[in-house]
Short mmCIF file of N, CA, C and O in Angstrom, two decimals:
data_model
loop_
_atom_site.label_atom_id
_atom_site.label_comp_id
_atom_site.label_asym_id
_atom_site.label_seq_id
_atom_site.Cartn_x
_atom_site.Cartn_y
_atom_site.Cartn_z
N HIS A 1 -2.14 -19.35 -0.20
CA HIS A 1 -0.77 -18.93 -0.08
C HIS A 1 -0.63 -17.44 -0.40
O HIS A 1 -1.46 -16.88 -1.09
N TYR A 2 0.46 -16.88 0.08
CA TYR A 2 0.65 -15.44 -0.02
C TYR A 2 2.03 -15.09 -0.57
O TYR A 2 2.93 -15.91 -0.58
N LYS A 3 2.15 -13.83 -0.99
CA LYS A 3 3.46 -13.28 -1.33
C LYS A 3 3.60 -11.98 -0.56
O LYS A 3 2.60 -11.31 -0.24
N ILE A 4 4.84 -11.64 -0.23
CA ILE A 4 5.13 -10.42 0.52
C ILE A 4 6.04 -9.55 -0.32
O ILE A 4 7.12 -9.98 -0.73
N LEU A 5 5.59 -8.33 -0.59
CA LEU A 5 6.38 -7.37 -1.35
C LEU A 5 6.96 -6.35 -0.39
O LEU A 5 6.30 -5.95 0.58
N THR A 6 8.18 -5.92 -0.65
CA THR A 6 8.79 -4.83 0.12
C THR A 6 8.69 -3.56 -0.71
O THR A 6 9.08 -3.55 -1.88
N VAL A 7 8.14 -2.51 -0.11
CA VAL A 7 8.01 -1.22 -0.79
C VAL A 7 8.92 -0.24 -0.05
O VAL A 7 8.75 0.01 1.14
N GLU A 8 9.91 0.29 -0.76
CA GLU A 8 10.82 1.29 -0.20
C GLU A 8 10.83 2.49 -1.14
O GLU A 8 11.20 2.36 -2.30
N LEU A 9 10.40 3.65 -0.60
CA LEU A 9 10.30 4.85 -1.42
C LEU A 9 10.84 6.05 -0.65
O LEU A 9 10.58 6.20 0.54
N PRO A 10 11.59 6.93 -1.33
CA PRO A 10 12.12 8.12 -0.66
C PRO A 10 11.03 9.18 -0.46
O PRO A 10 10.02 9.20 -1.18
N ALA A 11 11.27 10.07 0.49
CA ALA A 11 10.37 11.18 0.75
C ALA A 11 10.09 11.95 -0.54
O ALA A 11 10.99 12.12 -1.37
N GLY A 12 8.85 12.38 -0.71
CA GLY A 12 8.48 13.15 -1.88
C GLY A 12 8.00 12.32 -3.05
O GLY A 12 7.54 12.86 -4.05
N THR A 13 8.09 11.00 -2.94
CA THR A 13 7.66 10.11 -4.02
C THR A 13 6.15 9.90 -3.95
O THR A 13 5.58 9.82 -2.88
N ASN A 14 5.54 9.81 -5.11
CA ASN A 14 4.13 9.44 -5.20
C ASN A 14 4.02 8.12 -5.95
O ASN A 14 4.57 7.98 -7.03
N MET A 15 3.32 7.16 -5.36
CA MET A 15 3.01 5.92 -6.06
C MET A 15 1.67 6.15 -6.74
O MET A 15 0.68 6.45 -6.07
N PRO A 16 1.62 6.05 -8.08
CA PRO A 16 0.37 6.39 -8.78
C PRO A 16 -0.79 5.47 -8.40
O PRO A 16 -0.60 4.38 -7.87
N ARG A 17 -1.96 5.94 -8.74
CA ARG A 17 -3.19 5.19 -8.47
C ARG A 17 -3.09 3.80 -9.10
O ARG A 17 -2.67 3.66 -10.25
N HIS A 18 -3.51 2.79 -8.33
CA HIS A 18 -3.45 1.42 -8.80
C HIS A 18 -4.44 0.55 -8.03
O HIS A 18 -5.03 1.00 -7.05
N THR A 19 -4.60 -0.68 -8.49
CA THR A 19 -5.45 -1.67 -7.82
C THR A 19 -4.67 -2.97 -7.72
O THR A 19 -3.65 -3.16 -8.37
N ALA A 20 -5.20 -3.89 -6.92
CA ALA A 20 -4.65 -5.25 -6.84
C ALA A 20 -5.82 -6.22 -6.93
O ALA A 20 -6.94 -5.90 -6.52
N THR A 21 -5.56 -7.39 -7.45
CA THR A 21 -6.63 -8.39 -7.63
C THR A 21 -6.91 -9.19 -6.36
O THR A 21 -7.73 -10.09 -6.38
N SER A 22 -6.23 -8.86 -5.26
CA SER A 22 -6.55 -9.45 -3.95
C SER A 22 -6.51 -8.35 -2.91
O SER A 22 -6.00 -7.26 -3.17
N ASP A 23 -7.05 -8.63 -1.74
CA ASP A 23 -6.88 -7.70 -0.63
C ASP A 23 -5.38 -7.52 -0.40
O ASP A 23 -4.60 -8.45 -0.62
N ALA A 24 -4.99 -6.32 0.02
CA ALA A 24 -3.59 -6.04 0.33
C ALA A 24 -3.50 -5.61 1.80
O ALA A 24 -4.24 -4.73 2.23
N TYR A 25 -2.63 -6.25 2.53
CA TYR A 25 -2.42 -5.92 3.94
C TYR A 25 -1.07 -5.24 4.05
O TYR A 25 -0.04 -5.84 3.72
N ILE A 26 -1.05 -3.98 4.47
CA ILE A 26 0.18 -3.17 4.53
C ILE A 26 0.65 -3.09 5.98
O ILE A 26 -0.13 -2.79 6.88
N ILE A 27 1.95 -3.33 6.18
CA ILE A 27 2.58 -3.21 7.49
C ILE A 27 3.76 -2.25 7.32
O ILE A 27 4.69 -2.54 6.56
N VAL A 28 3.72 -1.11 8.00
CA VAL A 28 4.76 -0.09 7.84
C VAL A 28 5.90 -0.36 8.81
O VAL A 28 5.69 -0.48 10.01
N GLU A 29 7.12 -0.43 8.27
CA GLU A 29 8.31 -0.63 9.09
C GLU A 29 8.91 0.70 9.51
O GLU A 29 9.37 0.87 10.64
N SER A 30 8.94 1.69 8.59
CA SER A 30 9.54 2.99 8.91
C SER A 30 9.00 4.06 7.98
O SER A 30 8.45 3.77 6.92
N GLY A 31 9.16 5.31 8.40
CA GLY A 31 8.75 6.44 7.59
C GLY A 31 7.28 6.76 7.76
O GLY A 31 6.60 6.22 8.63
N ASN A 32 6.81 7.64 6.89
CA ASN A 32 5.39 7.95 6.90
C ASN A 32 4.92 8.36 5.51
O ASN A 32 5.68 8.83 4.68
N ALA A 33 3.62 8.11 5.28
CA ALA A 33 3.03 8.37 3.97
C ALA A 33 1.54 8.58 4.15
O ALA A 33 0.97 8.24 5.20
N LEU A 34 0.92 9.12 3.12
CA LEU A 34 -0.53 9.26 3.07
C LEU A 34 -1.07 8.25 2.08
O LEU A 34 -0.64 8.20 0.92
N LEU A 35 -1.99 7.42 2.53
CA LEU A 35 -2.68 6.44 1.69
C LEU A 35 -4.06 7.00 1.41
O LEU A 35 -4.79 7.36 2.34
N ILE A 36 -4.40 7.10 0.13
CA ILE A 36 -5.67 7.71 -0.26
C ILE A 36 -6.51 6.69 -1.01
O ILE A 36 -6.07 6.16 -2.04
N PHE A 37 -7.68 6.37 -0.44
CA PHE A 37 -8.64 5.51 -1.13
C PHE A 37 -10.01 5.68 -0.51
O PHE A 37 -10.16 6.16 0.61
N LYS A 38 -11.03 5.34 -1.29
CA LYS A 38 -12.43 5.49 -0.87
C LYS A 38 -12.75 6.92 -0.43
O LYS A 38 -13.53 7.16 0.48
N GLY A 39 -12.07 7.91 -1.05
CA GLY A 39 -12.32 9.30 -0.73
C GLY A 39 -11.78 9.75 0.61
O GLY A 39 -12.08 10.85 1.07
N GLU A 40 -10.99 8.93 1.25
CA GLU A 40 -10.41 9.24 2.56
C GLU A 40 -8.88 9.24 2.47
O GLU A 40 -8.30 8.57 1.62
N THR A 41 -8.24 9.97 3.37
CA THR A 41 -6.78 10.00 3.47
C THR A 41 -6.39 9.43 4.83
O THR A 41 -6.90 9.87 5.86
N TYR A 42 -5.49 8.45 4.80
CA TYR A 42 -5.02 7.80 6.02
C TYR A 42 -3.53 8.02 6.16
O TYR A 42 -2.78 7.81 5.21
N GLU A 43 -3.09 8.44 7.34
CA GLU A 43 -1.66 8.61 7.57
C GLU A 43 -1.08 7.30 8.06
O GLU A 43 -1.57 6.71 9.02
N LEU A 44 -0.05 6.85 7.38
CA LEU A 44 0.66 5.63 7.75
C LEU A 44 1.99 6.00 8.39
O LEU A 44 2.74 6.79 7.83
N ASN A 45 2.27 5.44 9.54
CA ASN A 45 3.53 5.66 10.27
C ASN A 45 4.09 4.32 10.69
O ASN A 45 3.43 3.28 10.55
N LYS A 46 5.29 4.35 11.27
CA LYS A 46 5.92 3.13 11.77
C LYS A 46 4.92 2.34 12.61
O LYS A 46 4.22 2.91 13.45
N SER A 47 4.83 1.06 12.35
CA SER A 47 3.95 0.10 13.02
C SER A 47 2.49 0.22 12.62
O SER A 47 1.66 -0.53 13.12
N SER A 48 2.15 1.13 11.70
CA SER A 48 0.77 1.18 11.19
C SER A 48 0.50 -0.05 10.34
O SER A 48 1.42 -0.64 9.76
N ASN A 49 -0.77 -0.39 10.25
CA ASN A 49 -1.17 -1.42 9.29
C ASN A 49 -2.53 -1.03 8.73
O ASN A 49 -3.28 -0.27 9.34
N MET A 50 -2.80 -1.53 7.55
CA MET A 50 -4.04 -1.16 6.86
C MET A 50 -4.37 -2.27 5.87
O MET A 50 -3.46 -2.83 5.25
N THR A 51 -5.64 -2.56 5.73
CA THR A 51 -6.08 -3.50 4.71
C THR A 51 -6.79 -2.72 3.61
O THR A 51 -7.68 -1.91 3.89
N ILE A 52 -6.37 -2.96 2.37
CA ILE A 52 -7.01 -2.34 1.22
C ILE A 52 -7.76 -3.45 0.48
O ILE A 52 -7.16 -4.45 0.08
N PRO A 53 -9.06 -3.29 0.30
CA PRO A 53 -9.84 -4.32 -0.39
C PRO A 53 -9.40 -4.51 -1.84
O PRO A 53 -8.93 -3.57 -2.49
N SER A 54 -9.58 -5.71 -2.34
CA SER A 54 -9.23 -6.00 -3.73
C SER A 54 -10.01 -5.07 -4.67
O SER A 54 -11.14 -4.66 -4.37
N HIS A 55 -9.36 -4.72 -5.76
CA HIS A 55 -9.93 -3.90 -6.83
C HIS A 55 -10.27 -2.47 -6.40
O HIS A 55 -10.93 -1.75 -7.13
N GLU A 56 -9.81 -2.05 -5.22
CA GLU A 56 -10.08 -0.69 -4.73
C GLU A 56 -8.95 0.25 -5.18
O GLU A 56 -7.80 0.09 -4.76
N PRO A 57 -9.23 1.22 -6.06
CA PRO A 57 -8.18 2.14 -6.51
C PRO A 57 -7.62 2.93 -5.32
O PRO A 57 -8.38 3.39 -4.46
N HIS A 58 -6.31 3.07 -5.28
CA HIS A 58 -5.66 3.81 -4.19
C HIS A 58 -4.31 4.34 -4.66
O HIS A 58 -3.78 3.89 -5.67
N LEU A 59 -3.79 5.32 -3.92
CA LEU A 59 -2.46 5.86 -4.23
C LEU A 59 -1.75 6.19 -2.93
O LEU A 59 -2.37 6.25 -1.86
N LEU A 60 -0.45 6.39 -3.02
CA LEU A 60 0.39 6.63 -1.85
C LEU A 60 1.25 7.87 -2.09
O LEU A 60 1.88 7.99 -3.15
N LYS A 61 1.26 8.79 -1.12
CA LYS A 61 2.12 9.97 -1.17
C LYS A 61 3.09 9.86 0.00
O LYS A 61 2.67 9.92 1.16
N VAL A 62 4.38 9.71 -0.31
CA VAL A 62 5.39 9.49 0.72
C VAL A 62 5.84 10.83 1.30
O VAL A 62 6.28 11.71 0.58
N ILE A 63 5.75 10.95 2.62
CA ILE A 63 6.15 12.16 3.33
C ILE A 63 7.59 12.04 3.83
O ILE A 63 8.40 12.92 3.63
N GLY A 64 7.90 10.93 4.50
CA GLY A 64 9.25 10.65 4.98
C GLY A 64 9.71 9.31 4.45
O GLY A 64 8.87 8.42 4.24
N ASP A 65 10.99 9.14 4.18
CA ASP A 65 11.51 7.89 3.62
C ASP A 65 10.71 6.72 4.19
O ASP A 65 10.57 6.57 5.41
N PHE A 66 10.19 5.89 3.31
CA PHE A 66 9.13 4.93 3.66
C PHE A 66 9.54 3.51 3.33
O PHE A 66 10.09 3.24 2.26
N LYS A 67 9.28 2.60 4.27
CA LYS A 67 9.47 1.17 4.01
C LYS A 67 8.29 0.42 4.61
O LYS A 67 7.94 0.63 5.77
N ALA A 68 7.69 -0.44 3.79
CA ALA A 68 6.55 -1.22 4.24
C ALA A 68 6.56 -2.59 3.56
O ALA A 68 7.21 -2.77 2.53
N PHE A 69 5.83 -3.50 4.16
CA PHE A 69 5.63 -4.82 3.59
C PHE A 69 4.16 -4.92 3.19
O PHE A 69 3.27 -4.49 3.92
N VAL A 70 3.92 -5.49 2.01
CA VAL A 70 2.56 -5.65 1.51
C VAL A 70 2.32 -7.14 1.29
O VAL A 70 3.06 -7.80 0.55
N VAL A 71 1.32 -7.67 1.96
CA VAL A 71 0.96 -9.09 1.85
C VAL A 71 -0.22 -9.20 0.90
O VAL A 71 -1.26 -8.55 1.10
N LEU A 72 -0.03 -10.01 -0.14
CA LEU A 72 -1.06 -10.23 -1.16
C LEU A 72 -1.23 -11.72 -1.40
O LEU A 72 -0.34 -12.52 -1.08
N ALA A 73 -2.34 -12.08 -2.02
CA ALA A 73 -2.51 -13.46 -2.46
C ALA A 73 -1.38 -13.80 -3.44
O ALA A 73 -0.92 -12.92 -4.19
N LYS A 74 -0.95 -15.04 -3.43
CA LYS A 74 0.19 -15.47 -4.25
C LYS A 74 0.03 -15.11 -5.73
O LYS A 74 0.98 -14.73 -6.39
N ASP A 75 -1.19 -15.22 -6.24
CA ASP A 75 -1.42 -14.96 -7.67
C ASP A 75 -1.94 -13.54 -7.96
O ASP A 75 -2.38 -13.25 -9.06
N ALA A 76 -1.88 -12.66 -6.97
CA ALA A 76 -2.40 -11.30 -7.15
C ALA A 76 -1.61 -10.53 -8.19
O ALA A 76 -0.40 -10.69 -8.34
N VAL A 77 -2.32 -9.65 -8.88
CA VAL A 77 -1.71 -8.79 -9.90
C VAL A 77 -2.00 -7.35 -9.52
O VAL A 77 -3.12 -7.00 -9.13
N ILE A 78 -0.99 -6.50 -9.64
CA ILE A 78 -1.14 -5.07 -9.38
C ILE A 78 -1.27 -4.37 -10.72
O ILE A 78 -0.46 -4.60 -11.63
N ASP A 79 -2.28 -3.52 -10.84
CA ASP A 79 -2.57 -2.84 -12.11
C ASP A 79 -2.48 -1.33 -11.91
O ASP A 79 -3.29 -0.73 -11.19
N PHE A 80 -1.48 -0.71 -12.55
CA PHE A 80 -1.28 0.74 -12.43
C PHE A 80 -2.11 1.53 -13.46
O PHE A 80 -1.97 2.73 -13.55
N ALA A 81 -2.96 0.85 -14.20
CA ALA A 81 -3.81 1.54 -15.18
C ALA A 81 -5.17 1.89 -14.57
O ALA A 81 -6.08 2.27 -15.29
N ALA A 82 -5.29 1.76 -13.25
CA ALA A 82 -6.59 1.97 -12.58
C ALA A 82 -7.05 3.40 -12.69
O ALA A 82 -6.33 4.33 -12.58
#
């Protein structure tokens, strides 16, 4: 089973480095942001999707007002102390 989180952040916001205890599947509804993990930077735009492996530290830098859905395992935990 899964849970779906809605992430809505204004332009200029940074989501600090964090991990999740399950794979995370991101589906972008609107806006754009930079997703940084594994030493690479990925640009996320409307209709983009990306899978982030479990326990992989990553962060998000929002460029334009951003809305996305994140699908995680039902019991997944997000840890911002990564």
